[in-house]
Short mmCIF file of C-alpha atoms in Angstrom, two decimals:
data_model
loop_
_atom_site.label_atom_id
_atom_site.label_comp_id
_atom_site.label_asym_id
_atom_site.label_seq_id
_atom_site.Cartn_x
_atom_site.Cartn_y
_atom_site.Cartn_z
CA MET A 57 230.92 225.68 145.25
CA THR A 58 233.74 227.26 147.17
CA ASN A 59 235.87 230.22 146.31
CA VAL A 60 239.54 229.48 145.70
CA SER A 61 242.16 232.21 145.45
CA MET A 62 245.75 231.59 144.47
CA THR A 63 248.69 233.27 142.87
CA VAL A 64 249.34 231.48 139.59
CA ASN A 65 252.43 232.43 137.60
CA GLY A 66 252.60 235.72 139.51
CA LYS A 67 248.97 236.69 138.94
CA SER A 68 246.20 236.60 141.52
CA VAL A 69 243.31 234.38 140.46
CA SER A 70 240.00 233.66 142.12
CA CYS A 71 237.33 231.17 141.05
CA ASP A 72 234.33 229.35 142.43
CA VAL A 73 234.97 225.63 142.19
CA SER A 74 233.41 222.42 143.43
CA GLU A 75 235.10 221.12 146.58
CA THR A 76 236.33 218.03 144.77
CA THR A 77 237.83 219.90 141.80
CA LEU A 78 241.35 218.66 141.24
CA LEU A 79 244.14 221.20 140.90
CA SER A 80 244.76 219.90 137.34
CA GLU A 81 241.10 220.53 136.43
CA PHE A 82 241.21 223.97 138.04
CA LEU A 83 244.29 224.92 136.00
CA ARG A 84 243.13 223.47 132.70
CA GLU A 85 239.40 224.08 132.76
CA ASP A 86 238.90 227.14 134.96
CA LEU A 87 242.10 229.02 134.19
CA ARG A 88 242.56 227.55 130.67
CA LEU A 89 246.23 226.92 131.42
CA THR A 90 246.43 223.79 129.30
CA GLY A 91 250.20 223.46 129.39
CA THR A 92 249.75 221.23 132.45
CA HIS A 93 248.91 217.85 130.94
CA VAL A 94 246.96 214.96 132.38
CA GLY A 95 248.43 211.71 131.11
CA CYS A 96 247.25 208.94 133.38
CA ASP A 97 244.99 210.58 135.96
CA THR A 98 246.10 207.80 138.34
CA SER A 99 249.01 209.72 139.92
CA GLN A 100 251.69 207.79 138.10
CA CYS A 101 252.84 209.64 134.98
CA GLY A 102 253.89 213.06 136.26
CA ALA A 103 252.75 215.00 133.15
CA CYS A 104 250.69 217.20 135.49
CA VAL A 105 253.55 218.28 137.79
CA VAL A 106 253.39 221.93 138.88
CA HIS A 107 255.12 223.86 141.66
CA VAL A 108 253.07 224.75 144.74
CA ASP A 109 254.83 226.98 147.26
CA GLY A 110 258.13 225.91 145.77
CA LYS A 111 257.47 222.17 145.75
CA ALA A 112 256.80 219.98 142.73
CA ILE A 113 253.54 218.07 143.14
CA LYS A 114 251.14 216.14 140.93
CA SER A 115 248.25 218.49 140.22
CA CYS A 116 245.95 215.54 139.43
CA THR A 117 246.36 214.36 143.02
CA ALA A 118 245.50 217.51 144.96
CA LEU A 119 242.22 219.30 145.54
CA ALA A 120 242.22 222.92 144.39
CA VAL A 121 240.31 223.96 147.51
CA SER A 122 243.02 222.50 149.76
CA LEU A 123 245.60 224.81 148.15
CA ASN A 124 243.67 228.02 148.70
CA GLY A 125 246.15 230.86 149.20
CA SER A 126 249.06 229.00 147.59
CA ASP A 127 251.63 230.33 145.17
CA LEU A 128 251.67 228.22 142.01
CA THR A 129 253.93 228.00 139.01
CA THR A 130 252.92 226.06 135.92
CA VAL A 131 254.95 225.43 132.78
CA GLU A 132 253.43 228.62 131.32
CA GLY A 133 255.11 230.57 134.11
CA VAL A 134 258.74 229.49 133.79
CA GLY A 135 259.65 231.09 130.46
CA SER A 136 258.27 232.40 127.20
CA ALA A 137 258.78 231.53 123.54
CA SER A 138 261.24 234.38 123.18
CA ASN A 139 262.87 233.88 126.55
CA LEU A 140 263.02 230.18 127.37
CA HIS A 141 263.89 228.97 130.86
CA PRO A 142 267.33 227.27 130.81
CA MET A 143 265.53 223.93 131.35
CA GLN A 144 263.34 224.54 128.30
CA ALA A 145 266.34 225.69 126.25
CA ALA A 146 268.25 222.53 127.20
CA PHE A 147 265.29 220.29 126.28
CA LYS A 148 265.16 222.05 122.90
CA LYS A 149 268.90 221.76 122.33
CA HIS A 150 269.12 218.08 123.27
CA HIS A 151 265.75 217.18 121.77
CA GLY A 152 264.61 215.95 125.18
CA LEU A 153 261.23 214.98 123.82
CA GLN A 154 259.60 212.91 121.15
CA CYS A 155 255.82 213.41 121.14
CA GLY A 156 256.12 216.11 123.82
CA PHE A 157 253.15 215.11 125.93
CA CYS A 158 255.18 214.44 129.09
CA THR A 159 257.41 217.50 128.55
CA PRO A 160 255.57 220.01 130.80
CA GLY A 161 255.90 217.63 133.74
CA MET A 162 259.51 216.81 132.83
CA ILE A 163 260.38 220.53 132.73
CA MET A 164 258.71 221.23 136.08
CA ALA A 165 260.24 218.13 137.73
CA GLY A 166 263.61 219.01 136.21
CA ILE A 167 263.59 222.56 137.59
CA ASP A 168 262.48 221.25 140.98
CA MET A 169 265.24 218.65 141.25
CA VAL A 170 267.94 221.12 140.18
CA GLU A 171 266.76 223.62 142.79
CA ARG A 172 266.48 221.00 145.55
CA TYR A 173 269.92 219.56 144.91
CA HIS A 174 271.40 223.05 144.68
CA ALA A 175 269.81 224.06 148.00
CA ALA A 176 271.10 220.87 149.66
CA GLY A 177 274.58 221.36 148.20
CA GLN A 178 274.39 217.98 146.45
CA GLU A 179 275.63 217.17 142.98
CA LEU A 180 272.88 216.24 140.54
CA THR A 181 274.56 213.39 138.66
CA ALA A 182 273.05 211.60 135.66
CA GLU A 183 272.28 208.67 137.98
CA ALA A 184 270.53 210.99 140.45
CA ILE A 185 268.49 212.53 137.61
CA ARG A 186 267.29 209.08 136.54
CA HIS A 187 266.36 208.32 140.14
CA GLU A 188 264.59 211.69 140.52
CA LEU A 189 262.58 211.03 137.34
CA GLU A 190 260.94 208.04 139.04
CA GLY A 191 257.55 209.74 138.90
CA ASN A 192 257.73 211.12 135.36
CA ILE A 193 256.92 208.68 132.61
CA CYS A 194 257.79 209.21 128.93
CA ARG A 195 255.93 206.66 126.85
CA CYS A 196 258.17 207.43 123.87
CA THR A 197 261.03 206.22 126.14
CA GLY A 198 263.08 209.29 125.37
CA TYR A 199 264.82 209.35 128.74
CA HIS A 200 268.37 209.51 127.42
CA ASN A 201 268.02 213.00 125.97
CA ILE A 202 265.83 214.14 128.86
CA VAL A 203 268.61 213.24 131.28
CA LYS A 204 271.19 215.03 129.11
CA ALA A 205 268.98 218.12 128.99
CA ILE A 206 268.46 218.24 132.76
CA GLU A 207 272.19 217.72 133.32
CA GLU A 208 273.02 220.69 131.09
CA ALA A 209 270.28 222.88 132.56
CA ALA A 210 271.59 222.10 136.06
CA GLY A 211 274.92 223.62 135.02
CA THR A 212 273.32 226.67 133.39
CA MET A 213 271.02 227.29 136.34
CA ALA A 214 273.90 226.99 138.83
CA GLY A 215 275.91 229.48 136.73
CA GLN A 216 272.99 231.92 136.67
CA LYS A 217 272.56 231.59 140.44
CA GLN A 218 276.25 232.30 141.00
CA ALA A 219 276.13 235.30 138.67
CA ALA A 220 273.08 236.62 140.53
CA GLU A 221 274.86 236.25 143.86
CA MET B 190 235.07 211.63 141.84
CA TYR B 191 231.85 211.81 143.83
CA ASP B 192 231.14 215.03 145.66
CA ALA B 193 232.43 215.47 149.18
CA LYS B 194 232.30 218.33 151.61
CA TYR B 195 235.73 219.77 152.42
CA HIS B 196 236.67 220.90 155.92
CA LYS B 197 239.87 222.64 156.99
CA PRO B 198 239.87 222.65 160.80
CA SER B 199 242.54 224.58 162.68
CA SER B 200 242.64 222.31 165.73
CA VAL B 201 242.53 218.57 166.46
CA ALA B 202 239.32 219.09 168.46
CA ASP B 203 237.65 220.78 165.47
CA ALA B 204 238.84 217.95 163.20
CA VAL B 205 237.38 215.33 165.54
CA ALA B 206 234.10 217.29 165.67
CA ALA B 207 233.96 217.55 161.86
CA LEU B 208 234.53 213.81 161.52
CA SER B 209 231.94 212.87 164.11
CA GLY B 210 229.37 215.16 162.50
CA ALA B 211 229.88 213.59 159.07
CA GLU B 212 227.90 210.75 157.58
CA GLU B 213 231.05 209.08 156.31
CA GLY B 214 234.00 211.33 157.02
CA LYS B 215 237.62 210.68 156.08
CA VAL B 216 240.78 212.39 157.21
CA LEU B 217 242.58 214.01 154.27
CA SER B 218 246.29 214.47 154.80
CA GLY B 219 248.66 214.36 151.80
CA GLY B 220 245.93 212.70 149.77
CA GLN B 221 248.35 210.64 147.70
CA THR B 222 246.35 207.46 148.30
CA LEU B 223 242.94 208.86 149.23
CA ILE B 224 242.50 211.09 146.17
CA PRO B 225 243.43 208.40 143.60
CA THR B 226 241.15 205.99 145.49
CA MET B 227 238.28 208.49 145.32
CA LYS B 228 238.93 209.10 141.61
CA GLN B 229 238.54 205.38 140.99
CA HIS B 230 235.30 205.40 143.01
CA LEU B 231 236.84 202.93 145.45
CA ALA B 232 236.13 205.42 148.22
CA ALA B 233 233.26 207.87 148.40
CA PRO B 234 233.49 209.78 151.68
CA SER B 235 230.76 212.33 152.35
CA ASP B 236 233.24 214.67 154.05
CA LEU B 237 236.98 215.28 153.87
CA VAL B 238 238.69 216.67 156.95
CA ASP B 239 242.02 218.20 155.94
CA VAL B 240 244.43 218.02 158.89
CA ARG B 241 247.40 219.75 157.24
CA GLY B 242 246.60 223.18 158.58
CA ILE B 243 246.48 222.12 162.24
CA ASP B 244 249.15 223.66 164.44
CA GLY B 245 251.57 221.07 165.81
CA MET B 246 250.61 218.33 163.36
CA SER B 247 253.73 218.84 161.24
CA GLY B 248 257.40 218.77 162.11
CA VAL B 249 259.93 216.71 164.04
CA THR B 250 261.10 216.96 167.64
CA ALA B 251 263.89 214.93 169.21
CA ALA B 252 264.19 214.52 172.99
CA ASP B 253 265.11 211.90 175.60
CA GLY B 254 265.96 209.13 173.17
CA THR B 255 262.87 209.60 171.04
CA VAL B 256 262.08 211.23 167.72
CA THR B 257 258.49 212.42 167.41
CA ILE B 258 257.11 213.13 163.96
CA GLY B 259 253.86 215.05 163.51
CA ALA B 260 251.29 213.06 161.56
CA ALA B 261 251.01 215.62 158.76
CA THR B 262 254.78 215.74 158.16
CA THR B 263 255.57 214.91 154.54
CA HIS B 264 257.88 212.11 153.47
CA ALA B 265 260.23 214.70 151.92
CA ASP B 266 260.46 216.59 155.21
CA VAL B 267 261.17 213.39 157.18
CA ALA B 268 263.83 212.35 154.65
CA SER B 269 265.68 215.66 154.94
CA ASN B 270 265.12 216.43 158.64
CA ALA B 271 268.35 216.93 160.58
CA ASP B 272 267.09 215.19 163.75
CA VAL B 273 265.84 212.15 161.82
CA LEU B 274 269.11 211.98 159.87
CA ALA B 275 271.13 212.22 163.09
CA HIS B 276 269.16 209.77 165.24
CA LEU B 277 267.35 207.44 162.83
CA PRO B 278 269.07 207.61 159.43
CA GLY B 279 267.39 204.33 158.42
CA LEU B 280 264.01 206.03 158.81
CA ALA B 281 265.14 209.04 156.74
CA CYS B 282 266.32 206.66 154.04
CA LEU B 283 262.97 204.83 154.07
CA ALA B 284 261.04 208.11 153.77
CA GLY B 285 263.27 209.22 150.88
CA GLY B 286 262.42 206.04 148.97
CA ILE B 287 258.63 206.23 149.12
CA GLY B 288 256.89 206.67 145.76
CA ASP B 289 258.55 209.46 143.80
CA PRO B 290 259.62 213.06 144.55
CA ALA B 291 256.20 214.61 143.85
CA VAL B 292 254.45 212.03 146.03
CA ARG B 293 257.00 212.63 148.82
CA ALA B 294 256.29 216.37 148.68
CA MET B 295 252.64 215.74 149.60
CA GLY B 296 252.26 212.32 151.24
CA THR B 297 252.41 212.20 155.04
CA ILE B 298 253.50 209.70 157.67
CA GLY B 299 250.16 209.80 159.49
CA GLY B 300 248.25 209.09 156.30
CA SER B 301 250.47 206.15 155.43
CA VAL B 302 250.28 204.62 158.91
CA ALA B 303 246.50 205.12 159.23
CA ASN B 304 245.91 203.56 155.81
CA ASN B 305 248.14 200.55 156.60
CA ASP B 306 248.51 199.52 152.99
CA PRO B 307 250.06 196.03 153.08
CA ALA B 308 252.83 197.21 150.73
CA ALA B 309 253.51 200.65 152.23
CA ASP B 310 256.95 201.43 153.66
CA TYR B 311 256.20 203.34 156.87
CA PRO B 312 254.36 200.53 158.69
CA ALA B 313 257.62 198.52 158.54
CA ALA B 314 259.51 201.31 160.33
CA VAL B 315 256.78 201.88 162.91
CA LEU B 316 256.60 198.17 163.75
CA GLY B 317 260.34 197.56 163.31
CA LEU B 318 261.30 200.33 165.71
CA GLY B 319 258.50 199.56 168.15
CA ALA B 320 257.14 203.09 167.79
CA THR B 321 254.09 204.55 169.49
CA VAL B 322 251.14 205.88 167.51
CA VAL B 323 249.79 208.98 169.24
CA THR B 324 246.15 209.87 168.54
CA ASP B 325 243.73 212.56 169.66
CA LYS B 326 242.76 210.39 172.63
CA ARG B 327 245.45 207.79 173.44
CA GLU B 328 248.79 206.20 172.64
CA ILE B 329 248.93 202.85 170.85
CA ALA B 330 251.99 200.58 170.72
CA ALA B 331 252.96 199.52 167.18
CA ASP B 332 252.56 195.84 168.16
CA ASP B 333 248.87 196.53 168.91
CA PHE B 334 248.26 199.04 166.12
CA PHE B 335 248.58 197.03 162.90
CA GLN B 336 245.80 194.46 162.63
CA GLY B 337 245.97 193.17 159.06
CA MET B 338 245.66 194.69 155.59
CA PHE B 339 244.23 198.21 155.73
CA THR B 340 243.14 197.48 159.31
CA THR B 341 244.39 199.26 162.42
CA ALA B 342 243.46 199.73 166.07
CA LEU B 343 242.07 203.20 165.27
CA ASP B 344 238.46 203.75 166.28
CA GLU B 345 235.95 205.43 164.02
CA GLY B 346 236.80 209.12 163.92
CA GLU B 347 240.10 208.73 165.80
CA ILE B 348 242.92 210.84 164.35
CA ILE B 349 246.65 210.10 164.47
CA THR B 350 248.45 213.25 165.63
CA ALA B 351 252.05 211.97 165.79
CA ILE B 352 254.30 208.91 165.69
CA ARG B 353 256.91 208.63 168.45
CA PHE B 354 259.97 206.55 167.56
CA PRO B 355 262.48 205.34 170.14
CA VAL B 356 266.04 205.92 168.90
CA ALA B 357 267.65 202.57 168.05
CA LYS B 358 271.32 201.65 168.29
CA LYS B 359 271.16 200.61 164.64
CA ALA B 360 268.32 200.51 162.17
CA GLY B 361 268.02 200.01 158.43
CA TYR B 362 265.51 199.35 155.67
CA ALA B 363 265.74 197.62 152.33
CA LYS B 364 263.01 196.96 149.81
CA LEU B 365 262.41 195.45 146.43
CA PRO B 366 260.04 197.91 144.76
CA ASN B 367 257.57 196.82 142.14
CA PRO B 368 259.03 198.36 138.97
CA ALA B 369 255.67 199.91 138.00
CA SER B 370 253.94 200.92 141.22
CA ARG B 371 257.09 201.39 143.35
CA TYR B 372 255.25 199.77 146.24
CA ALA B 373 257.28 197.10 148.03
CA ILE B 374 257.07 193.55 146.66
CA ALA B 375 258.86 193.03 149.94
CA GLY B 376 260.45 195.45 152.37
CA VAL B 377 262.34 194.66 155.58
CA PHE B 378 263.09 197.02 158.46
CA VAL B 379 265.64 195.81 161.01
CA ALA B 380 266.45 197.50 164.30
CA ASP B 381 268.86 196.77 167.11
CA THR B 382 266.89 198.65 169.71
CA GLY B 383 269.36 198.12 172.54
CA ALA B 384 266.75 195.96 174.25
CA GLY B 385 266.54 193.35 171.51
CA VAL B 386 266.26 193.08 167.77
CA ARG B 387 263.07 193.75 165.86
CA VAL B 388 262.46 192.80 162.24
CA ALA B 389 259.33 194.02 160.45
CA VAL B 390 258.30 192.89 156.97
CA THR B 391 256.00 194.82 154.64
CA GLY B 392 254.75 194.04 151.13
CA ALA B 393 255.21 190.30 151.46
CA GLY B 394 252.67 189.08 154.01
CA GLU B 395 249.07 188.04 153.39
CA ASP B 396 248.03 190.06 156.42
CA GLY B 397 250.18 193.11 155.80
CA VAL B 398 253.07 194.26 157.95
CA HIS B 399 254.31 191.70 160.48
CA ARG B 400 257.34 190.75 162.54
CA ASN B 401 259.62 187.88 161.53
CA ALA B 402 260.50 185.79 164.59
CA ALA B 403 263.18 183.65 162.89
CA LEU B 404 265.11 186.68 161.65
CA GLU B 405 264.74 188.40 165.04
CA ALA B 406 266.19 185.31 166.77
CA ALA B 407 269.11 185.05 164.35
CA LEU B 408 269.96 188.75 164.47
CA GLY B 409 269.39 188.91 168.24
CA GLY B 410 272.53 186.85 168.79
CA ASP B 411 274.61 188.49 166.09
CA PHE B 412 273.40 191.67 164.37
CA SER B 413 275.19 190.99 161.10
CA ALA B 414 274.31 190.05 157.53
CA ASP B 415 276.08 186.71 158.04
CA ALA B 416 273.66 185.82 160.82
CA VAL B 417 270.83 185.77 158.23
CA GLU B 418 272.59 183.05 156.19
CA GLY B 419 271.38 180.22 158.42
CA VAL B 420 267.73 181.32 158.46
CA ALA B 421 265.47 179.18 156.27
CA ALA B 422 263.12 181.08 153.97
CA ASN B 423 259.63 180.70 155.39
CA GLU B 424 256.70 180.73 152.96
CA ASP B 425 254.02 180.56 155.65
CA GLY B 426 251.74 183.57 155.42
CA MET B 427 253.59 185.00 152.40
CA MET B 428 251.48 186.59 149.70
CA ALA B 429 251.39 185.20 146.15
CA ASP B 430 250.20 187.34 143.24
CA ILE B 431 251.04 188.07 139.61
CA HIS B 432 254.21 189.88 140.69
CA ALA B 433 255.80 187.22 142.89
CA SER B 434 255.12 183.78 144.36
CA ALA B 435 255.12 183.10 148.09
CA ALA B 436 258.41 181.20 147.77
CA TYR B 437 260.02 184.11 145.94
CA ARG B 438 258.83 186.63 148.52
CA ALA B 439 260.09 184.41 151.36
CA HIS B 440 263.51 184.24 149.71
CA VAL B 441 263.58 187.98 149.04
CA VAL B 442 262.67 188.77 152.66
CA ASN B 443 265.89 187.10 153.82
CA VAL B 444 267.96 188.83 151.14
CA LEU B 445 266.47 192.19 152.11
CA ALA B 446 267.07 191.51 155.80
CA LYS B 447 270.78 191.18 155.00
CA ARG B 448 270.75 194.40 152.99
CA ALA B 449 268.88 196.22 155.73
CA VAL B 450 271.46 195.13 158.31
CA GLN B 451 274.26 196.22 155.98
CA ALA B 452 272.55 199.59 155.50
CA SER B 453 272.07 200.11 159.26
#
């Protein structure tokens, strides 16, 4: 066992884990943050996407021990039931989900792509969103509304950024 | 996943020592192939030596007609790097098309090249540009490095520290990704190096990445998509599987060569 310390959703956490514990297992089983889903466990579905030091990664394909000292955000950390993140609000408005299993990964990938395109000064078109969703699979095939939701959230998030500046 | 001991060395020398002291050590870089492989019990290393924290293993430097990329540089960082975009835009484009965004945020060039998956993208760029693989103890020319599927010139315990690419006059990449895995059913990297044309094919060959002499000859005289028209599709050595026949792959290689030239 090895001690792993991270900041998860703004809180410092520290746990003893096996050296081959996956980040997804660490989040779900040690921290009981079960919003991060494991769909395929073969690195293909993207339901387990979280943000590590500002980058969206698949938590089922990273060892917790290798991310010691990192700053993590999971879907639990982006908003709350009474104060949804604009991405969550847009998914709700456009019904960007059917069964909802892939939604945590879609939300985290969606926020990441909006932030990356914004930082690069590129326009996040519907076509670009579909391309960016390459690694997030919805088995209910609900992509149409997911794309609409991310498109709207991109606008809301850009507006909020401008207002903040 | 079977248990493995995790090491995080801070220098190449410490990494080499950790590997040599292990029963069956493996270098862990982005882990985007190694971790899934371990989860499926297709690999069971006794020790994992994580090279991401080593100073100088990440980042890009451009000087004297070369672009040198640290082995632990992620695909996302290569795709968005200003020097790569300025000097080798075809390589940036290739890096930006590997896997998906989350894979690109973790996966590294050194890991991809060391693994030499027969359908990976980077080996095509390394061979197509005639790059040099820099390790902890020597430099290996791309033509000597790739030795068949998942096989390279690397010795036991040898660690890639960087890949040095010569800047080409023109270079481009085109691939036909498998719709499910996103690995290349075929991928073609073309480069007009200034001292000749090189064409490297990934995904399609039975022995992994290889050069295509007929396309090199045709493009050597005229580096244009039209020059590919007269080249006969060559099935020899092409892979056949449930996704595509050898004849189909041979045909697609020529189509992709045209697209790669057009993209260059």
